[in-house]
Amino acid sequence: TGLSTQPTGTVTFYDGATQIGSGTLNSSGTTTFSTNLLSVGSHAITANYNGDANFTSSTSSSLTQAVNAADTTTSISCSVNPAVFGQSVTFTAVVSSSITDTPTGTVIFTDGSTQIGTGTLDGTGTATFTTNLLSAGVHSITANYQGDPLFLPSSSTPLNLTVNKA
């Protein structure tokens, strides 16, 4: 019949040729390893059992693990609303995500479908754009985050800004 004992020892996990972690086998001959450090893209993950006094080492076949860019949410606010023609208005976009890293890159500010300016995200996920060139009337301003290698693009809900005549 079969052996009555389970393998013991450790298993080393690899992403291609790079060691990414290890685990000790439990009494059922199982171990797990978790990580949130894989970059966006495709990863060839293998598990290498290191062997023990009764069992030889072995390596699993490769498992392809896809890591996708994270979703984002973009919000917009403005420094004054309503404004007066010729008055400077600062728009602030905040880009956030459910993961711990902070989005980077550019936010394009639009008035309807017309680009009116850009801002670069700082270390807190915030970008600003200031203008005093908006005509009198109601403007529908949207912040459009362009995405980066780790984060997907997103757009804010339009903000209606009223600019009164001077």
Backbone as JSON, one array per atom type, in Angstrom:
{
  "sequence": "TGLSTQPTGTVTFYDGATQIGSGTLNSSGTTTFSTNLLSVGSHAITANYNGDANFTSSTSSSLTQAVNAADTTTSISCSVNPAVFGQSVTFTAVVSSSITDTPTGTVIFTDGSTQIGTGTLDGTGTATFTTNLLSAGVHSITANYQGDPLFLPSSSTPLNLTVNKA",
  "N": [[0.86, -1.19, 0.0], [0.42, 2.37, 0.36], [2.72, 4.94, 1.54], [2.63, 5.83, 4.98], [3.11, 8.3, 6.01], [3.28, 11.87, 5.69], [4.96, 14.18, 3.49], [7.4, 16.38, 4.93], [8.77, 19.58, 5.88], [9.86, 22.34, 3.84], [8.47, 24.53, 1.32], [9.41, 26.38, -1.47], [8.5, 29.29, -3.14], [8.39, 30.6, -6.45], [8.65, 33.28, -8.79], [9.01, 33.04, -11.94], [12.42, 32.92, -12.16], [12.86, 34.11, -9.76], [12.89, 34.06, -6.29], [10.05, 34.31, -4.26], [8.88, 33.75, -1.87], [8.19, 31.49, 0.94], [7.01, 28.51, 2.6], [6.05, 26.36, 5.33], [5.3, 22.92, 5.35], [2.15, 21.63, 6.44], [0.54, 19.17, 8.63], [-0.94, 17.81, 6.79], [0.52, 17.93, 4.53], [0.48, 20.32, 3.14], [0.97, 23.72, 2.2], [0.7, 27.3, 2.21], [1.13, 30.44, 0.53], [1.02, 33.91, 0.53], [0.96, 37.02, -1.22], [1.19, 40.52, -1.92], [2.79, 41.78, -3.65], [3.29, 41.37, -6.35], [3.92, 42.61, -9.58], [2.01, 44.44, -12.08], [0.9, 42.46, -14.73], [1.82, 39.33, -16.3], [2.65, 36.41, -14.55], [4.8, 33.65, -14.01], [4.36, 31.25, -11.84], [5.89, 28.98, -9.65], [6.16, 26.16, -7.43], [8.55, 24.88, -5.28], [9.28, 21.98, -3.75], [11.38, 21.24, -1.12], [12.24, 18.8, -0.19], [12.77, 16.07, 2.21], [13.91, 13.83, 4.83], [12.67, 11.5, 3.97], [11.47, 11.98, 1.52], [12.01, 13.03, -1.82], [13.09, 16.08, -3.41], [10.96, 18.24, -5.38], [9.48, 19.97, -8.17], [6.75, 22.03, -8.97], [4.52, 22.21, -11.82], [4.29, 25.15, -13.89], [2.26, 27.86, -12.91], [0.23, 30.25, -14.34], [-0.15, 33.45, -13.32], [-2.15, 36.18, -13.54], [-1.9, 39.65, -13.1], [-3.81, 42.4, -12.74], [-4.2, 45.93, -13.51], [-5.21, 48.26, -10.98], [-8.5, 49.41, -10.09], [-9.67, 52.81, -10.09], [-10.95, 55.76, -8.46], [-12.14, 58.94, -9.2], [-12.51, 62.19, -7.98], [-13.83, 65.56, -7.98], [-13.42, 68.96, -7.05], [-13.99, 72.49, -6.45], [-12.53, 75.74, -5.84], [-14.19, 77.93, -5.54], [-17.62, 78.62, -5.98], [-20.57, 80.01, -6.79], [-18.49, 81.66, -9.3], [-16.94, 84.74, -10.41], [-16.67, 86.34, -13.56], [-13.36, 86.4, -14.74], [-12.28, 85.85, -12.29], [-9.99, 83.86, -10.44], [-10.18, 80.37, -10.38], [-9.66, 77.41, -8.69], [-9.38, 74.08, -9.49], [-9.61, 70.94, -7.99], [-8.57, 67.66, -8.16], [-8.98, 64.42, -6.89], [-7.57, 61.32, -6.84], [-8.19, 58.03, -6.1], [-7.77, 54.68, -4.74], [-8.53, 51.27, -3.86], [-6.31, 49.89, -3.1], [-3.1, 49.98, -1.4], [-1.03, 51.5, -2.59], [-0.34, 54.71, -4.15], [-1.97, 56.36, -6.78], [-0.3, 57.66, -9.71], [0.63, 60.16, -12.13], [-1.24, 61.91, -14.67], [-3.93, 64.27, -14.68], [-6.53, 65.3, -16.7], [-8.37, 68.19, -17.15], [-11.6, 68.99, -18.13], [-13.99, 71.04, -19.83], [-17.04, 70.37, -20.48], [-16.59, 68.78, -23.45], [-14.19, 69.93, -24.02], [-10.78, 70.33, -23.53], [-9.37, 72.02, -20.8], [-7.21, 72.23, -19.15], [-4.4, 70.75, -17.36], [-3.19, 68.63, -14.69], [-0.69, 67.38, -12.49], [-0.51, 64.47, -10.57], [0.19, 64.5, -7.1], [2.06, 63.15, -4.3], [-0.07, 62.35, -2.75], [-2.13, 61.67, -4.36], [-3.44, 63.8, -5.49], [-4.34, 66.4, -7.74], [-4.12, 69.66, -9.13], [-5.6, 72.44, -10.88], [-5.59, 75.71, -12.04], [-7.49, 78.45, -13.22], [-8.46, 81.54, -14.79], [-9.95, 82.04, -16.94], [-12.52, 81.31, -17.69], [-15.59, 81.74, -19.32], [-18.57, 83.76, -18.74], [-21.38, 82.03, -17.49], [-22.72, 78.65, -17.26], [-20.64, 75.97, -16.48], [-19.56, 72.68, -17.17], [-17.49, 70.82, -15.51], [-15.02, 68.33, -15.63], [-12.83, 65.95, -14.18], [-10.35, 63.98, -15.51], [-8.67, 61.2, -14.98], [-5.7, 59.8, -16.24], [-4.52, 57.33, -15.84], [-1.91, 54.94, -14.92], [0.96, 52.7, -14.92], [0.11, 50.95, -12.86], [-2.51, 51.59, -12.23], [-5.88, 51.97, -13.33], [-7.52, 54.21, -15.68], [-9.87, 56.83, -14.75], [-12.84, 58.86, -14.41], [-14.22, 61.84, -13.03], [-17.47, 62.62, -11.65], [-19.28, 65.08, -13.41], [-18.76, 68.48, -12.43], [-20.78, 71.18, -11.85], [-20.17, 74.46, -12.53], [-20.9, 77.76, -11.93], [-20.33, 80.76, -13.57], [-20.53, 84.06, -13.02], [-21.38, 87.22, -14.6], [-19.03, 89.91, -14.62]],
  "CA": [[0.0, 0.0, 0.0], [1.22, 3.59, 0.28], [3.4, 5.43, 2.73], [1.69, 6.31, 5.98], [3.49, 9.63, 6.48], [3.25, 12.97, 4.73], [6.21, 14.93, 3.4], [7.59, 17.49, 5.86], [9.77, 20.54, 5.41], [9.44, 23.63, 3.28], [8.24, 24.75, -0.1], [9.83, 27.71, -1.89], [7.7, 29.77, -4.27], [9.16, 31.4, -7.4], [8.05, 33.99, -9.91], [10.09, 32.8, -12.88], [13.61, 32.48, -11.43], [12.98, 34.93, -8.55], [12.21, 33.54, -5.11], [9.13, 35.31, -3.73], [8.41, 33.37, -0.53], [8.26, 30.07, 1.29], [6.08, 28.06, 3.63], [6.31, 25.05, 5.93], [4.18, 21.99, 5.14], [1.41, 21.23, 7.64], [0.43, 17.72, 8.79], [-1.58, 17.27, 5.59], [1.43, 18.1, 3.4], [0.04, 21.51, 2.42], [1.38, 25.05, 2.67], [0.23, 28.41, 1.37], [1.93, 31.66, 0.53], [0.28, 35.06, 0.0], [1.74, 38.23, -1.45], [0.57, 41.61, -2.67], [3.94, 42.46, -4.25], [3.47, 41.07, -7.77], [3.66, 43.75, -10.45], [0.99, 44.25, -13.1], [1.38, 41.64, -15.83], [1.69, 37.89, -16.2], [3.71, 35.82, -13.74], [4.9, 32.19, -14.03], [4.59, 30.88, -10.45], [6.15, 27.57, -9.37], [6.44, 25.79, -6.03], [9.64, 23.91, -5.23], [9.38, 21.25, -2.48], [12.81, 21.08, -0.87], [12.55, 17.44, 0.23], [13.08, 15.78, 3.62], [14.64, 12.56, 4.99], [11.95, 10.41, 3.3], [10.92, 12.37, 0.22], [12.92, 13.83, -2.65], [12.58, 17.39, -3.81], [10.23, 18.29, -6.65], [9.01, 21.3, -8.57], [5.44, 22.0, -9.62], [4.42, 22.86, -13.13], [4.11, 26.59, -13.77], [0.92, 28.44, -12.87], [0.26, 31.63, -14.83], [-0.95, 34.36, -12.49], [-2.29, 37.52, -14.14], [-2.15, 40.74, -12.17], [-4.36, 43.52, -13.49], [-4.13, 47.25, -12.9], [-6.27, 48.49, -10.01], [-9.51, 50.42, -10.37], [-9.53, 54.09, -9.39], [-12.1, 56.67, -8.38], [-11.7, 60.33, -9.28], [-13.49, 63.2, -7.56], [-13.42, 66.93, -8.31], [-14.0, 70.07, -6.29], [-13.45, 73.77, -6.9], [-12.27, 76.66, -4.75], [-15.28, 78.89, -5.41], [-18.76, 78.34, -6.86], [-20.25, 80.55, -8.12], [-17.34, 82.55, -9.5], [-17.21, 85.92, -11.23], [-15.8, 86.37, -14.73], [-12.03, 86.91, -14.48], [-11.81, 85.37, -10.99], [-9.27, 82.58, -10.48], [-10.84, 79.21, -9.8], [-8.78, 76.25, -8.63], [-10.05, 72.78, -9.47], [-8.81, 69.91, -7.32], [-8.97, 66.28, -8.43], [-8.4, 63.43, -5.99], [-7.65, 59.98, -7.42], [-7.96, 57.05, -5.03], [-7.94, 53.27, -5.06], [-8.67, 50.44, -2.66], [-5.03, 49.31, -2.71], [-2.32, 50.91, -0.58], [-0.2, 52.41, -3.38], [-1.0, 55.94, -4.57], [-1.88, 56.59, -8.22], [0.57, 58.72, -10.21], [0.33, 60.51, -13.52], [-1.84, 63.17, -15.08], [-5.37, 64.49, -14.74], [-6.94, 66.3, -17.69], [-9.6, 68.86, -16.77], [-12.36, 69.36, -19.32], [-15.24, 71.8, -19.73], [-17.76, 69.6, -21.5], [-15.62, 67.93, -24.15], [-13.02, 70.75, -24.33], [-9.72, 70.32, -22.52], [-9.04, 73.37, -20.34], [-5.96, 72.23, -18.41], [-3.91, 69.48, -16.81], [-2.5, 68.66, -13.41], [0.07, 66.17, -12.18], [-0.81, 63.96, -9.23], [1.27, 64.55, -6.11], [2.2, 61.92, -3.53], [-1.32, 62.01, -2.07], [-3.15, 61.39, -5.36], [-4.17, 65.05, -5.73], [-3.86, 67.27, -8.81], [-4.89, 70.91, -9.21], [-5.5, 73.29, -12.08], [-6.18, 77.02, -11.77], [-7.74, 79.26, -14.4], [-9.35, 82.71, -14.68], [-10.35, 82.26, -18.33], [-13.84, 80.75, -18.0], [-16.58, 82.75, -19.69], [-19.79, 83.78, -17.93], [-22.31, 80.95, -17.83], [-22.57, 77.42, -16.48], [-19.62, 75.09, -17.04], [-19.57, 71.3, -16.67], [-16.06, 70.52, -15.4], [-14.74, 66.94, -15.3], [-11.43, 65.56, -14.01], [-10.15, 62.7, -16.19], [-7.37, 60.6, -14.65], [-5.21, 59.08, -17.41], [-3.99, 56.02, -15.48], [-0.47, 54.7, -14.91], [1.16, 51.26, -15.07], [-0.56, 50.17, -11.81], [-3.87, 52.03, -11.99], [-6.72, 52.23, -14.5], [-8.09, 55.56, -15.77], [-11.23, 57.07, -14.27], [-13.3, 60.24, -14.55], [-15.12, 62.31, -11.98], [-18.78, 63.1, -12.02], [-19.1, 66.49, -13.76], [-19.05, 69.52, -11.46], [-21.35, 72.36, -12.51], [-19.65, 75.71, -12.02], [-21.52, 78.95, -12.48], [-19.49, 81.95, -13.63], [-21.39, 85.23, -13.23], [-20.76, 88.37, -15.25], [-18.32, 90.83, -13.7]],
  "C": [[0.89, 1.23, 0.0], [1.93, 3.9, 1.58], [2.38, 5.99, 3.7], [2.04, 7.7, 6.5], [3.41, 10.63, 5.34], [4.65, 13.58, 4.63], [6.23, 16.04, 4.45], [8.61, 18.44, 5.26], [9.15, 21.77, 4.8], [9.24, 23.57, 1.77], [8.64, 26.19, -0.4], [9.05, 28.08, -3.14], [8.55, 30.72, -5.12], [8.24, 32.08, -8.39], [9.13, 33.96, -10.99], [11.27, 32.26, -12.1], [13.77, 33.2, -10.09], [12.2, 34.31, -7.4], [11.33, 34.64, -4.52], [8.59, 34.94, -2.35], [8.57, 31.9, -0.27], [7.23, 29.78, 2.37], [6.46, 26.68, 4.12], [5.08, 24.17, 5.75], [3.5, 21.69, 6.48], [1.29, 19.71, 7.67], [-0.27, 17.04, 7.62], [-0.69, 17.39, 4.36], [1.09, 19.31, 2.54], [0.66, 22.75, 3.04], [0.81, 26.08, 1.72], [1.19, 29.57, 1.5], [1.1, 32.76, -0.11], [1.22, 36.23, -0.17], [0.89, 39.26, -2.14], [1.65, 42.4, -3.43], [4.17, 42.14, -5.72], [3.1, 42.29, -8.6], [2.55, 43.41, -11.45], [1.6, 43.47, -14.25], [1.15, 40.17, -15.56], [2.9, 37.32, -15.47], [3.64, 34.29, -13.82], [5.32, 31.74, -12.63], [4.82, 29.37, -10.35], [6.4, 27.4, -7.88], [7.49, 24.69, -6.05], [9.67, 23.28, -3.83], [10.84, 20.9, -2.28], [13.22, 19.7, -0.39], [12.77, 17.33, 1.73], [13.78, 14.43, 3.66], [13.98, 11.42, 4.21], [11.49, 10.72, 1.88], [11.91, 13.26, -0.53], [12.27, 15.16, -3.01], [11.84, 17.27, -5.14], [9.78, 19.71, -6.91], [7.7, 21.16, -9.3], [5.56, 22.48, -11.06], [4.1, 24.33, -12.89], [2.63, 26.96, -13.79], [1.04, 29.87, -13.36], [-0.7, 32.46, -14.0], [-0.96, 35.73, -13.16], [-2.59, 38.53, -13.04], [-2.59, 41.94, -12.99], [-4.15, 44.83, -12.76], [-5.35, 47.46, -12.03], [-7.24, 49.57, -10.49], [-9.21, 51.68, -9.57], [-10.87, 54.8, -9.35], [-11.54, 58.08, -8.39], [-12.84, 61.24, -8.85], [-12.94, 64.58, -7.89], [-14.13, 67.89, -7.39], [-13.41, 71.37, -6.84], [-13.39, 74.73, -5.73], [-13.41, 77.66, -4.52], [-16.38, 78.53, -6.41], [-20.0, 78.95, -6.22], [-19.0, 81.44, -8.11], [-17.81, 83.75, -10.31], [-16.22, 85.91, -12.38], [-14.48, 87.04, -14.39], [-11.45, 86.46, -13.16], [-11.09, 84.04, -11.16], [-10.07, 81.51, -9.74], [-9.84, 78.06, -9.83], [-9.63, 75.0, -8.54], [-9.09, 71.77, -8.85], [-9.41, 68.55, -7.64], [-8.25, 65.38, -7.44], [-8.66, 62.06, -6.61], [-7.3, 58.98, -6.32], [-8.22, 55.65, -5.54], [-8.04, 52.49, -3.77], [-7.36, 49.8, -2.25], [-4.17, 50.39, -2.05], [-1.43, 51.85, -1.38], [-1.03, 53.63, -3.8], [-0.86, 56.09, -6.08], [-0.94, 57.75, -8.55], [0.11, 59.07, -11.62], [-0.4, 61.81, -13.64], [-3.36, 63.12, -15.03], [-5.62, 65.58, -15.78], [-8.29, 66.85, -17.25], [-10.3, 69.31, -18.04], [-13.59, 70.18, -18.92], [-16.11, 71.24, -20.83], [-16.77, 68.66, -22.14], [-14.32, 68.68, -24.47], [-12.02, 70.7, -23.19], [-9.38, 71.75, -22.14], [-7.74, 73.4, -19.54], [-5.59, 70.84, -17.93], [-3.29, 69.71, -15.44], [-1.8, 67.35, -13.2], [-0.23, 65.75, -10.75], [0.42, 64.07, -8.33], [1.28, 63.23, -5.34], [0.96, 61.5, -2.76], [-2.43, 61.67, -3.06], [-3.99, 62.6, -5.71], [-3.51, 65.84, -6.85], [-4.73, 68.52, -8.82], [-4.64, 71.6, -10.54], [-6.23, 74.59, -11.76], [-6.33, 77.79, -13.07], [-8.59, 80.47, -14.02], [-9.94, 83.03, -16.05], [-11.72, 81.7, -18.68], [-14.83, 81.88, -18.25], [-17.77, 82.69, -18.74], [-20.72, 82.68, -18.42], [-22.06, 79.75, -16.93], [-21.6, 76.5, -17.21], [-19.72, 73.73, -16.37], [-18.13, 70.8, -16.69], [-15.88, 69.08, -14.93], [-13.23, 66.75, -15.17], [-11.28, 64.15, -14.56], [-8.74, 62.19, -15.9], [-6.96, 59.68, -15.79], [-4.67, 57.69, -17.11], [-2.47, 56.01, -15.47], [-0.26, 53.19, -14.99], [0.45, 50.39, -14.02], [-2.04, 50.45, -11.68], [-4.6, 52.35, -13.29], [-7.23, 53.66, -14.5], [-9.48, 55.63, -15.14], [-11.55, 58.55, -14.44], [-14.25, 60.58, -13.42], [-16.52, 62.5, -12.54], [-18.62, 64.58, -12.36], [-19.53, 67.42, -12.61], [-19.6, 70.71, -12.22], [-20.87, 73.61, -11.79], [-20.36, 76.86, -12.72], [-20.53, 80.1, -12.42], [-20.41, 83.11, -13.98], [-20.63, 86.32, -13.96], [-20.1, 89.26, -14.21], [-19.12, 92.09, -13.52]]
}
